[in-house]
C-alpha positions as a printed NumPy array, in Angstrom:
array([[  25.204,    0.547,  -70.348],
       [  22.347,    3.015,  -70.443],
       [  18.86 ,    1.589,  -70.549],
       [  16.934,    2.121,  -73.704],
       [  14.142,    4.607,  -73.169],
       [  10.7  ,    3.115,  -73.782],
       [   8.75 ,    4.897,  -76.481],
       [   5.208,    6.031,  -75.713],
       [   2.509,    4.877,  -78.073],
       [   0.758,    7.563,  -80.038],
       [  -2.983,    6.932,  -80.313],
       [  -4.798,    8.748,  -83.079],
       [  -8.585,    8.761,  -82.925],
       [  -9.809,    8.641,  -86.49 ],
       [ -13.467,    9.583,  -86.439],
       [ -13.873,    9.378,  -90.178],
       [ -17.078,   10.643,  -91.773],
       [ -19.572,    7.815,  -92.045],
       [ -22.225,    7.257,  -94.649],
       [ -25.495,    8.904,  -93.646],
       [ -28.085,    6.181,  -92.991],
       [ -31.015,    8.571,  -92.542],
       [ -32.588,    7.882,  -95.92 ],
       [ -31.9  ,    4.155,  -95.631],
       [ -33.81 ,    4.052,  -92.345],
       [ -36.59 ,    6.15 ,  -93.853],
       [ -36.971,    3.774,  -96.802],
       [ -37.01 ,    0.776,  -94.454],
       [ -39.727,    2.382,  -92.309],
       [ -41.708,    3.279,  -95.423],
       [ -41.449,   -0.286,  -96.712],
       [ -42.676,   -1.822,  -93.451],
       [ -45.422,    0.756,  -92.911],
       [ -46.705,    0.343,  -96.474],
       [ -46.831,   -3.428,  -95.985],
       [ -48.743,   -2.984,  -92.724],
       [ -51.03 ,   -0.403,  -94.311],
       [ -51.833,   -2.633,  -97.275],
       [ -52.369,   -5.603,  -94.959],
       [ -54.845,   -3.732,  -92.774],
       [ -56.536,   -2.328,  -95.893],
       [ -57.057,   -5.861,  -97.203],
       [ -58.491,   -7.03 ,  -93.872],
       [ -60.844,   -4.045,  -93.765],
       [ -62.002,   -4.279,  -97.382],
       [ -62.666,   -8.028,  -97.201],
       [ -64.768,   -7.604,  -94.047],
       [ -66.528,   -4.301,  -94.699],
       [ -69.108,   -5.5  ,  -97.212],
       [ -67.738,   -3.333, -100.024],
       [ -66.72 ,   -6.511, -101.858],
       [ -69.937,   -8.523, -102.413],
       [ -69.914,  -12.308, -102.103],
       [ -72.332,  -14.944, -103.364],
       [ -73.309,  -16.186,  -99.901],
       [ -73.441,  -12.771,  -98.236],
       [ -70.622,  -13.613,  -95.829],
       [ -67.404,  -11.552,  -95.626],
       [ -64.79 ,  -12.476,  -98.207],
       [ -62.242,  -12.763,  -95.39 ],
       [ -64.063,  -15.639,  -93.675],
       [ -64.968,  -17.277,  -96.991],
       [ -61.334,  -17.382,  -98.075],
       [ -59.879,  -18.409,  -94.72 ],
       [ -62.508,  -21.015,  -93.861],
       [ -62.63 ,  -22.255,  -97.449],
       [ -58.958,  -23.151,  -97.115],
       [ -58.834,  -24.429,  -93.522],
       [ -62.264,  -25.76 ,  -92.451],
       [ -62.36 ,  -29.479,  -91.594],
       [ -64.892,  -31.581,  -89.694],
       [ -64.162,  -33.855,  -86.729],
       [ -63.115,  -36.644,  -89.118],
       [ -60.616,  -34.427,  -90.912],
       [ -62.74 ,  -34.031,  -94.046],
       [ -62.601,  -30.668,  -95.781],
       [ -65.628,  -28.414,  -95.326],
       [ -64.28 ,  -25.615,  -97.498],
       [ -66.868,  -26.143, -100.227],
       [ -69.56 ,  -24.944,  -97.798],
       [ -68.057,  -21.445,  -98.007],
       [ -67.917,  -21.301, -101.811],
       [ -71.641,  -21.605, -102.572],
       [ -74.389,  -19.   , -102.902],
       [ -75.981,  -20.109,  -99.618],
       [ -75.006,  -19.156,  -96.109],
       [ -72.761,  -21.742,  -94.423],
       [ -74.55 ,  -24.136,  -92.11 ],
       [ -73.972,  -24.294,  -88.372],
       [ -71.865,  -27.426,  -88.882],
       [ -69.742,  -25.612,  -91.483],
       [ -69.148,  -22.695,  -89.124],
       [ -68.171,  -25.123,  -86.372],
       [ -65.57 ,  -26.655,  -88.697],
       [ -63.732,  -23.32 ,  -89.055],
       [ -61.478,  -22.263,  -86.187],
       [ -62.432,  -18.566,  -86.314],
       [ -66.204,  -19.164,  -86.548],
       [ -66.836,  -21.759,  -83.849],
       [ -69.712,  -20.781,  -81.594],
       [ -68.209,  -20.005,  -78.208],
       [ -70.428,  -20.123,  -75.125],
       [ -71.476,  -17.14 ,  -73.083],
       [ -71.61 ,  -17.692,  -69.344],
       [ -74.959,  -16.866,  -67.742],
       [ -75.279,  -17.1  ,  -63.987],
       [ -77.773,  -16.872,  -61.172],
       [ -75.907,  -15.844,  -58.05 ],
       [ -76.462,  -14.234,  -54.677],
       [ -79.507,  -16.344,  -53.794],
       [ -80.027,  -17.105,  -50.097],
       [ -83.02 ,  -18.802,  -48.484],
       [ -83.649,  -19.061,  -44.734],
       [ -85.93 ,  -21.327,  -42.675],
       [ -86.461,  -23.732,  -45.537],
       [ -88.673,  -26.797,  -45.364],
       [ -89.834,  -26.968,  -48.98 ],
       [ -89.008,  -24.142,  -51.343],
       [ -88.435,  -23.59 ,  -55.032],
       [ -87.921,  -20.993,  -57.729],
       [ -88.292,  -21.096,  -61.499],
       [ -85.537,  -20.134,  -63.93 ],
       [ -84.964,  -20.172,  -67.69 ],
       [ -82.256,  -21.882,  -69.699],
       [ -81.74 ,  -19.979,  -72.975],
       [ -80.098,  -21.452,  -76.037],
       [ -80.751,  -22.944,  -79.438],
       [ -82.366,  -26.226,  -80.334],
       [ -81.468,  -28.643,  -83.105],
       [ -83.966,  -27.078,  -85.537],
       [ -81.856,  -23.9  ,  -85.544],
       [ -78.576,  -25.729,  -86.089],
       [ -79.562,  -28.011,  -88.941],
       [ -79.848,  -31.034,  -86.677],
       [ -76.548,  -30.474,  -84.852],
       [ -76.986,  -31.114,  -81.13 ],
       [ -75.382,  -28.379,  -79.032],
       [ -74.566,  -29.415,  -75.474],
       [ -75.134,  -26.703,  -72.88 ],
       [ -73.69 ,  -27.727,  -69.5  ],
       [ -75.084,  -26.485,  -66.188],
       [ -73.267,  -26.231,  -62.868],
       [ -74.959,  -25.675,  -59.514],
       [ -73.09 ,  -25.129,  -56.25 ],
       [ -74.926,  -25.033,  -52.944],
       [ -74.342,  -24.695,  -49.236],
       [ -76.869,  -25.898,  -46.639],
       [ -76.842,  -25.433,  -42.861],
       [ -79.203,  -26.304,  -39.994],
       [ -79.327,  -26.134,  -36.193],
       [ -79.089,  -29.911,  -35.925],
       [ -77.998,  -32.53 ,  -38.463],
       [ -80.742,  -32.721,  -41.066],
       [ -81.117,  -34.735,  -44.248],
       [ -81.922,  -32.603,  -47.266],
       [ -82.299,  -32.743,  -51.044],
       [ -81.342,  -30.109,  -53.615],
       [ -82.77 ,  -30.757,  -57.085],
       [ -83.361,  -29.292,  -60.525],
       [ -86.64 ,  -30.337,  -62.102],
       [ -88.453,  -29.501,  -65.307],
       [ -91.906,  -27.995,  -65.112],
       [ -93.231,  -31.318,  -66.393],
       [ -92.013,  -32.949,  -63.192],
       [ -88.948,  -34.646,  -64.709],
       [ -86.011,  -34.627,  -62.295],
       [ -82.947,  -33.417,  -64.19 ],
       [ -80.464,  -33.872,  -61.331],
       [ -80.413,  -33.873,  -57.544],
       [ -78.122,  -34.021,  -54.524],
       [ -78.866,  -35.658,  -51.176],
       [ -76.894,  -34.608,  -48.123],
       [ -76.862,  -34.096,  -44.378],
       [ -76.06 ,  -30.84 ,  -42.638],
       [ -73.329,  -30.569,  -40.012],
       [ -73.75 ,  -29.42 ,  -36.429],
       [ -74.003,  -25.834,  -35.165],
       [ -75.244,  -24.313,  -38.397],
       [ -71.985,  -25.026,  -40.215],
       [ -72.441,  -25.588,  -43.946],
       [ -72.4  ,  -29.227,  -44.927],
       [ -69.134,  -30.664,  -46.158],
       [ -70.522,  -33.421,  -48.359],
       [ -69.985,  -31.592,  -51.647],
       [ -73.338,  -30.016,  -52.383],
       [ -73.045,  -29.553,  -56.14 ],
       [ -74.572,  -30.719,  -59.41 ],
       [ -73.193,  -30.858,  -62.926],
       [ -75.527,  -31.515,  -65.85 ],
       [ -73.552,  -32.151,  -69.09 ],
       [ -76.416,  -30.982,  -71.287],
       [ -79.578,  -29.273,  -70.14 ],
       [ -82.161,  -28.795,  -72.907],
       [ -82.372,  -25.159,  -73.954],
       [ -85.322,  -22.83 ,  -74.283],
       [ -87.152,  -24.354,  -71.319],
       [ -88.089,  -23.283,  -67.805],
       [ -86.899,  -25.288,  -64.815],
       [ -87.305,  -25.397,  -61.051],
       [ -84.546,  -25.154,  -58.461],
       [ -85.767,  -26.951,  -55.339],
       [ -84.636,  -27.421,  -51.743],
       [ -86.25 ,  -29.949,  -49.349],
       [ -85.769,  -30.921,  -45.731],
       [ -86.211,  -34.689,  -45.684],
       [ -87.024,  -34.902,  -41.959],
       [ -90.416,  -34.041,  -40.561],
       [ -90.437,  -30.912,  -38.424],
       [ -86.807,  -29.987,  -39.147],
       [ -85.976,  -26.826,  -41.073],
       [ -82.873,  -25.862,  -42.963],
       [ -81.512,  -22.672,  -41.407],
       [ -79.932,  -21.354,  -44.594],
       [ -79.604,  -22.466,  -48.203],
       [ -77.312,  -20.547,  -50.561],
       [ -76.596,  -21.516,  -54.137],
       [ -75.532,  -20.339,  -57.561],
       [ -76.338,  -21.693,  -61.017],
       [ -74.146,  -21.273,  -64.101],
       [ -74.999,  -22.257,  -67.677],
       [ -72.826,  -22.147,  -70.783],
       [ -75.158,  -20.596,  -73.32 ],
       [ -74.77 ,  -20.943,  -77.107],
       [ -76.607,  -18.498,  -79.376],
       [ -75.702,  -20.044,  -82.741],
       [ -73.856,  -16.92 ,  -83.941],
       [ -70.279,  -17.651,  -85.067],
       [ -67.539,  -16.468,  -82.767],
       [ -65.864,  -13.202,  -83.789],
       [ -68.965,  -12.189,  -85.789],
       [ -71.972,  -10.046,  -84.944],
       [ -75.596,  -10.87 ,  -85.657],
       [ -75.292,   -9.355,  -89.156],
       [ -72.24 ,  -11.44 ,  -90.164],
       [ -69.708,   -8.622,  -89.792],
       [ -66.303,   -9.334,  -88.31 ],
       [ -65.922,   -7.933,  -84.78 ],
       [ -63.045,  -10.108,  -83.55 ],
       [ -62.451,  -11.509,  -80.072],
       [ -63.356,   -9.588,  -76.948],
       [ -60.501,   -8.222,  -74.826],
       [ -60.935,   -7.085,  -71.23 ],
       [ -58.983,   -4.014,  -70.109],
       [ -59.816,   -3.521,  -66.464],
       [ -63.581,   -3.043,  -66.153],
       [ -63.991,   -2.363,  -69.887],
       [ -64.521,   -5.01 ,  -72.578],
       [ -63.529,   -3.947,  -76.088],
       [ -63.219,   -5.514,  -79.536],
       [ -59.876,   -4.163,  -80.82 ],
       [ -59.98 ,   -6.326,  -83.963],
       [ -63.373,   -5.156,  -85.241],
       [ -63.219,   -4.551,  -88.99 ],
       [ -63.777,   -0.797,  -88.55 ],
       [ -60.497,   -0.435,  -86.657],
       [ -58.59 ,   -1.704,  -89.674],
       [ -59.876,    1.261,  -91.692],
       [ -58.269,    3.693,  -89.26 ],
       [ -55.14 ,    1.567,  -88.914],
       [ -54.689,    1.614,  -92.699],
       [ -54.25 ,    5.385,  -92.707],
       [ -52.3  ,    5.321,  -89.45 ],
       [ -49.668,    2.907,  -90.78 ],
       [ -49.428,    4.648,  -94.144],
       [ -49.048,    8.142,  -92.676],
       [ -47.643,    8.097,  -89.161],
       [ -44.488,    5.914,  -88.815],
       [ -42.451,    7.498,  -91.625],
       [ -43.639,   11.025,  -90.813],
       [ -42.828,   10.536,  -87.13 ],
       [ -39.298,    9.388,  -88.   ],
       [ -38.758,   12.24 ,  -90.451],
       [ -39.995,   14.794,  -87.931],
       [ -37.443,   13.477,  -85.453],
       [ -34.755,   13.935,  -88.104],
       [ -35.972,   17.468,  -88.773],
       [ -36.101,   18.124,  -85.037],
       [ -32.472,   17.065,  -84.671],
       [ -31.522,   19.38 ,  -87.537],
       [ -33.436,   22.209,  -85.913],
       [ -31.516,   21.697,  -82.666],
       [ -28.273,   21.963,  -84.634],
       [ -29.494,   25.15 ,  -86.32 ],
       [ -30.408,   26.675,  -82.952],
       [ -26.767,   26.457,  -81.788],
       [ -25.196,   27.234,  -85.166],
       [ -25.253,   31.08 ,  -84.792],
       [ -23.52 ,   30.791,  -81.392],
       [ -20.813,   28.626,  -82.942],
       [ -20.204,   31.13 ,  -85.759],
       [ -20.073,   34.04 ,  -83.319],
       [ -17.522,   32.287,  -81.079],
       [ -15.487,   31.27 ,  -84.119],
       [ -15.344,   34.918,  -85.22 ],
       [ -14.214,   36.016,  -81.759],
       [ -11.358,   33.499,  -81.704],
       [ -10.341,   34.536,  -85.224],
       [ -10.262,   38.162,  -84.143],
       [  -8.101,   37.106,  -81.205],
       [  -5.428,   35.905,  -83.609],
       [  -6.067,   32.158,  -83.597],
       [  -6.061,   30.17 ,  -86.794],
       [  -9.222,   28.428,  -87.896],
       [  -7.756,   25.05 ,  -86.989],
       [  -6.875,   26.105,  -83.44 ],
       [ -10.15 ,   28.013,  -83.066],
       [ -12.292,   25.013,  -84.037],
       [ -10.2  ,   22.668,  -81.877],
       [ -10.663,   25.018,  -78.929],
       [ -14.403,   25.303,  -79.521],
       [ -14.662,   21.493,  -79.617],
       [ -14.448,   21.556,  -75.804],
       [ -17.307,   24.065,  -75.49 ],
       [ -20.986,   23.242,  -75.015],
       [ -23.17 ,   23.564,  -78.104],
       [ -25.853,   20.997,  -77.356],
       [ -26.814,   19.055,  -80.472],
       [ -23.9  ,   20.677,  -82.349],
       [ -21.223,   19.159,  -80.081],
       [ -20.637,   16.051,  -82.184],
       [ -20.345,   18.045,  -85.389],
       [ -17.824,   20.505,  -83.89 ],
       [ -15.78 ,   17.596,  -82.542],
       [ -15.837,   15.962,  -85.957],
       [ -14.666,   19.184,  -87.649],
       [ -11.865,   19.505,  -85.095],
       [ -10.662,   15.971,  -85.827],
       [ -10.766,   16.543,  -89.579],
       [  -8.731,   19.745,  -89.278],
       [  -6.158,   17.921,  -87.137],
       [  -5.697,   15.437,  -89.99 ],
       [  -4.745,   18.285,  -92.306],
       [  -7.997,   18.616,  -94.232],
       [  -8.546,   22.121,  -95.571],
       [ -10.91 ,   24.334,  -93.583],
       [ -13.098,   25.001,  -96.632],
       [ -13.51 ,   21.251,  -97.216],
       [ -14.305,   20.617,  -93.554],
       [ -17.095,   23.186,  -93.396],
       [ -18.539,   21.993,  -96.723],
       [ -18.701,   18.431,  -95.366],
       [ -20.358,   19.809,  -92.237],
       [ -22.977,   21.591,  -94.366],
       [ -23.612,   18.404,  -96.344],
       [ -24.116,   16.381,  -93.155],
       [ -26.597,   18.846,  -91.664],
       [ -28.238,   19.475,  -95.03 ],
       [ -30.476,   22.397,  -94.065],
       [ -30.779,   25.5  ,  -96.292],
       [ -29.829,   27.807,  -93.411],
       [ -26.535,   26.047,  -92.689],
       [ -25.689,   25.488,  -96.347],
       [ -26.214,   29.16 ,  -97.191],
       [ -24.052,   30.377,  -94.302],
       [ -21.302,   27.846,  -95.028],
       [ -21.282,   28.726,  -98.733],
       [ -20.759,   32.366,  -97.786],
       [ -17.937,   31.526,  -95.353],
       [ -16.224,   29.154,  -97.8  ],
       [ -16.303,   31.755, -100.545],
       [ -14.833,   34.396,  -98.216],
       [ -12.109,   31.965,  -97.131],
       [ -11.27 ,   31.199, -100.76 ],
       [ -11.183,   34.888, -101.747],
       [  -9.042,   35.793,  -98.747],
       [ -11.383,   38.452,  -97.353],
       [ -11.819,   39.477,  -93.738],
       [ -13.413,   36.253,  -92.637],
       [ -14.271,   37.433,  -89.108],
       [ -16.757,   39.96 ,  -90.478],
       [ -18.265,   37.276,  -92.706],
       [ -18.626,   34.945,  -89.719],
       [ -20.379,   37.641,  -87.694],
       [ -22.666,   38.467,  -90.613],
       [ -23.515,   34.798,  -91.146],
       [ -24.171,   34.353,  -87.411],
       [ -26.504,   37.357,  -87.3  ],
       [ -28.285,   36.223,  -90.45 ],
       [ -28.795,   32.703,  -89.073],
       [ -29.99 ,   34.02 ,  -85.722],
       [ -32.485,   36.318,  -87.432],
       [ -33.846,   33.478,  -89.551],
       [ -34.293,   31.246,  -86.487],
       [ -36.03 ,   34.116,  -84.7  ],
       [ -38.442,   34.53 ,  -87.612],
       [ -39.127,   30.785,  -87.62 ],
       [ -39.931,   30.956,  -83.92 ],
       [ -42.241,   33.904,  -84.514],
       [ -44.016,   31.941,  -87.216],
       [ -44.488,   28.951,  -84.921],
       [ -45.88 ,   31.157,  -82.181],
       [ -48.23 ,   32.916,  -84.586],
       [ -49.438,   29.677,  -86.178],
       [ -49.693,   27.875,  -82.832],
       [ -53.098,   29.391,  -82.093],
       [ -54.422,   28.194,  -85.459],
       [ -53.098,   24.691,  -84.79 ],
       [ -54.876,   24.743,  -81.426],
       [ -58.095,   25.782,  -83.186],
       [ -57.772,   22.867,  -85.631],
       [ -57.246,   20.364,  -82.808],
       [ -60.076,   21.887,  -80.771],
       [ -62.466,   21.736,  -83.723],
       [ -61.51 ,   18.104,  -84.282],
       [ -62.201,   17.222,  -80.646],
       [ -65.545,   19.031,  -80.829],
       [ -66.45 ,   17.156,  -84.007],
       [ -65.347,   13.868,  -82.444],
       [ -67.369,   14.574,  -79.298],
       [ -70.514,   15.393,  -81.277],
       [ -70.167,   12.275,  -83.418],
       [ -69.596,    9.995,  -80.423],
       [ -72.563,   11.555,  -78.613],
       [ -74.773,   10.936,  -81.638],
       [ -73.524,    7.355,  -81.876],
       [ -73.882,    6.535,  -78.182],
       [ -77.05 ,    8.45 ,  -77.269],
       [ -79.053,    9.532,  -80.29 ],
       [ -78.815,    6.51 ,  -82.601],
       [ -79.667,    3.871,  -79.93 ],
       [ -82.653,    5.981,  -78.857],
       [ -84.003,    6.093,  -82.409],
       [ -83.28 ,    2.4  ,  -82.933],
       [ -85.119,    1.571,  -79.711],
       [ -88.138,    3.693,  -80.595],
       [ -88.357,    2.056,  -84.03 ],
       [ -88.045,   -1.507,  -82.809],
       [ -90.288,   -3.973,  -84.569],
       [ -93.876,   -4.056,  -83.499],
       [ -97.317,   -4.918,  -84.715],
       [ -97.677,   -1.664,  -86.615],
       [ -94.278,   -1.658,  -88.207],
       [ -94.958,   -3.848,  -91.193],
       [ -92.746,   -6.708,  -92.236],
       [ -89.601,   -4.675,  -91.678],
       [ -90.513,   -3.382,  -88.243],
       [ -90.455,    0.281,  -87.333],
       [ -93.393,    2.531,  -86.586],
       [ -96.296,    3.772,  -88.657],
       [ -97.483,    7.375,  -88.426],
       [-100.538,    7.842,  -90.618],
       [ -99.574,    6.682,  -94.089],
       [ -95.86 ,    6.998,  -93.344],
       [ -93.799,    4.057,  -92.101],
       [ -90.542,    4.773,  -90.314],
       [ -88.306,    1.816,  -91.036],
       [ -85.958,    0.301,  -88.51 ],
       [ -82.444,    1.685,  -88.543],
       [ -79.239,   -0.284,  -88.153],
       [ -77.036,    1.356,  -85.481],
       [ -73.916,   -0.271,  -86.943],
       [ -74.546,    1.39 ,  -90.32 ],
       [ -74.587,    4.856,  -88.777],
       [ -71.662,    4.008,  -86.509],
       [ -69.685,    2.926,  -89.575],
       [ -70.474,    6.152,  -91.437],
       [ -69.56 ,    8.21 ,  -88.369],
       [ -66.253,    6.428,  -87.896],
       [ -65.27 ,    6.763,  -91.551],
       [ -66.12 ,   10.461,  -91.385],
       [ -64.071,   11.036,  -88.234],
       [ -61.081,    9.222,  -89.75 ],
       [ -61.159,   11.232,  -92.968],
       [ -61.58 ,   14.415,  -90.925],
       [ -58.432,   13.452,  -89.016],
       [ -56.485,   13.012,  -92.249],
       [ -57.609,   16.377,  -93.631],
       [ -57.33 ,   18.408,  -90.425],
       [ -53.973,   16.942,  -89.483],
       [ -52.467,   17.55 ,  -92.91 ],
       [ -53.567,   21.184,  -92.921],
       [ -52.28 ,   21.697,  -89.369],
       [ -48.846,   20.406,  -90.332],
       [ -48.621,   22.418,  -93.542],
       [ -49.543,   25.588,  -91.68 ],
       [ -47.032,   24.831,  -88.934],
       [ -43.871,   23.959,  -90.88 ],
       [ -44.856,   23.693,  -94.537],
       [ -43.928,   19.996,  -94.518],
       [ -46.316,   17.148,  -95.328],
       [ -44.478,   14.993,  -92.796],
       [ -45.633,   17.316,  -90.009],
       [ -49.178,   17.147,  -91.322],
       [ -49.163,   13.359,  -91.536],
       [ -47.826,   13.201,  -87.983],
       [ -50.777,   15.298,  -86.787],
       [ -53.132,   13.089,  -88.822],
       [ -51.718,    9.936,  -87.261],
       [ -52.204,   11.304,  -83.751],
       [ -55.789,   12.328,  -84.537],
       [ -56.528,    8.881,  -85.977],
       [ -55.089,    7.277,  -82.841],
       [ -57.313,    9.477,  -80.661],
       [ -60.407,    8.517,  -82.661],
       [ -59.485,    4.821,  -82.427],
       [ -59.241,    5.004,  -78.646],
       [ -62.419,    7.061,  -78.215],
       [ -64.534,    4.874,  -80.488],
       [ -63.249,    1.612,  -79.012],
       [ -63.824,    2.635,  -75.408],
       [ -67.006,    4.684,  -75.848],
       [ -68.794,    4.003,  -79.135],
       [ -68.133,    0.366,  -80.043],
       [ -70.581,   -0.894,  -77.438],
       [ -72.273,   -4.305,  -77.824],
       [ -75.671,   -2.866,  -78.758],
       [ -74.124,   -0.646,  -81.456],
       [ -71.824,   -3.178,  -83.115],
       [ -74.521,   -5.836,  -83.324],
       [ -73.67 ,   -8.201,  -80.485],
       [ -76.722,  -10.133,  -79.372],
       [ -77.569,   -9.395,  -75.766],
       [ -76.926,  -12.416,  -73.583],
       [ -80.193,  -13.446,  -71.907],
       [ -80.173,  -14.221,  -68.219],
       [ -81.556,  -17.204,  -66.359],
       [ -84.443,  -14.961,  -65.266],
       [ -85.23 ,  -16.498,  -61.872],
       [ -88.741,  -15.86 ,  -60.613],
       [ -89.095,  -12.992,  -58.18 ],
       [ -91.017,  -15.053,  -55.652],
       [ -90.574,  -18.556,  -54.271],
       [ -93.182,  -21.309,  -54.189],
       [ -93.836,  -24.461,  -52.197],
       [ -93.029,  -27.362,  -54.522],
       [ -94.505,  -30.817,  -54.64 ],
       [ -92.31 ,  -33.596,  -53.367],
       [ -89.91 ,  -35.212,  -55.812],
       [ -91.184,  -38.306,  -57.552],
       [ -88.475,  -40.803,  -58.456],
       [ -90.83 ,  -43.371,  -59.961],
       [ -91.142,  -47.006,  -59.   ]])
């Protein structure tokens, strides 16, 4: 009995046309970017001072701290932020975003040699209880030291007030052979009173014996009474972030102004430009496809066979569309319907016009090869003219970008060099009246606020970016999406330049951290008196 022949399975790849999700993605991006834009706009407006408040503090901190501030016992302190008076130091300390965080001030690199009795004075900056409404602020001090001598020698390292009060001390004995002692030469003072001058002292406690070398460093956690994340004028500057050797404040309220326009303009325009770029790549290969299709038609092939043959050719971004048309023709779909669906998917005027011409010729039964060649030549000529336009307009786009960089450079130079110089020359003095400044004859030049001018400069640069970028895009392609993409890139450039060059501590109102100011020369101190 003959064996039954096994039938081969026939696999049909049905690449059916799918719904175009381009607009759905665009609407989703628009929705998210508008939310982000509105969010950053709210943060900026509630911190910029444009919305006045009764206590003069930013609305942002009033609202947040009014809802979340609690003292150490868990009692609400929100009412302190709803009055017409500035919040007290205790109220600021009860809010997580306004707690006064310490700055670290250090005295390092000090080395003394051949020491019998030696001392130096240094300052401890800070605030006292009269500035904090009676709240005691603890400022800890750490001192690390290393002492060596030719022979074992008893020594004392101490910190003493200028009134002779010993704040803390360490007694130790050096090791042999000038090795630093290993007895833990260090001091830790939990709270050293601020705004006083102290003495750092080193003594050899044995007659006739000298300490070969004394090295030490002193570190103090300094509190200035200004809420964290705020400057000395109660504007929001956010936390400091270190990027390599540069410290920046990326969450300063000014950045949110630029980010508002960036989120509203750039994400959707960037996506749409990518869509348009993909369409342009299809259009670039479309004339070649029409020309090859005409050649196959002239060679006697049907449209179905011609398209199926061309599906194996290389047309770059058009490959997927040719493959899809080939599959549709293999399913028995009419050629006129296939090319109309192709035109709908691409959706550009150039393709739709050429396809409409070809479909009409196919319906009328004319010599379609001539129509294909004509459509190919027409499409190629249009793409050539578009390229010519881009090349001609390119120089104007370069001029717009160059002018923007020049404007940005001038503004940053004014902000970094000119404004601080004027502010420094007009600093308060005896002749400046109650508002500081300088007096020339009967004219008083008032003090200027660098942050005010920096704010005006930054707003101007951002609006210049929006205007210049929009015009550059309209000149380039005639589309607002191209213009908004240019605007977004210009805004991003201004954000980076201002954050790394212009938003310096002296310009954004950060109080300069005072040092410990050790005396330049040493002195011979009196022996320690422990009482008794």
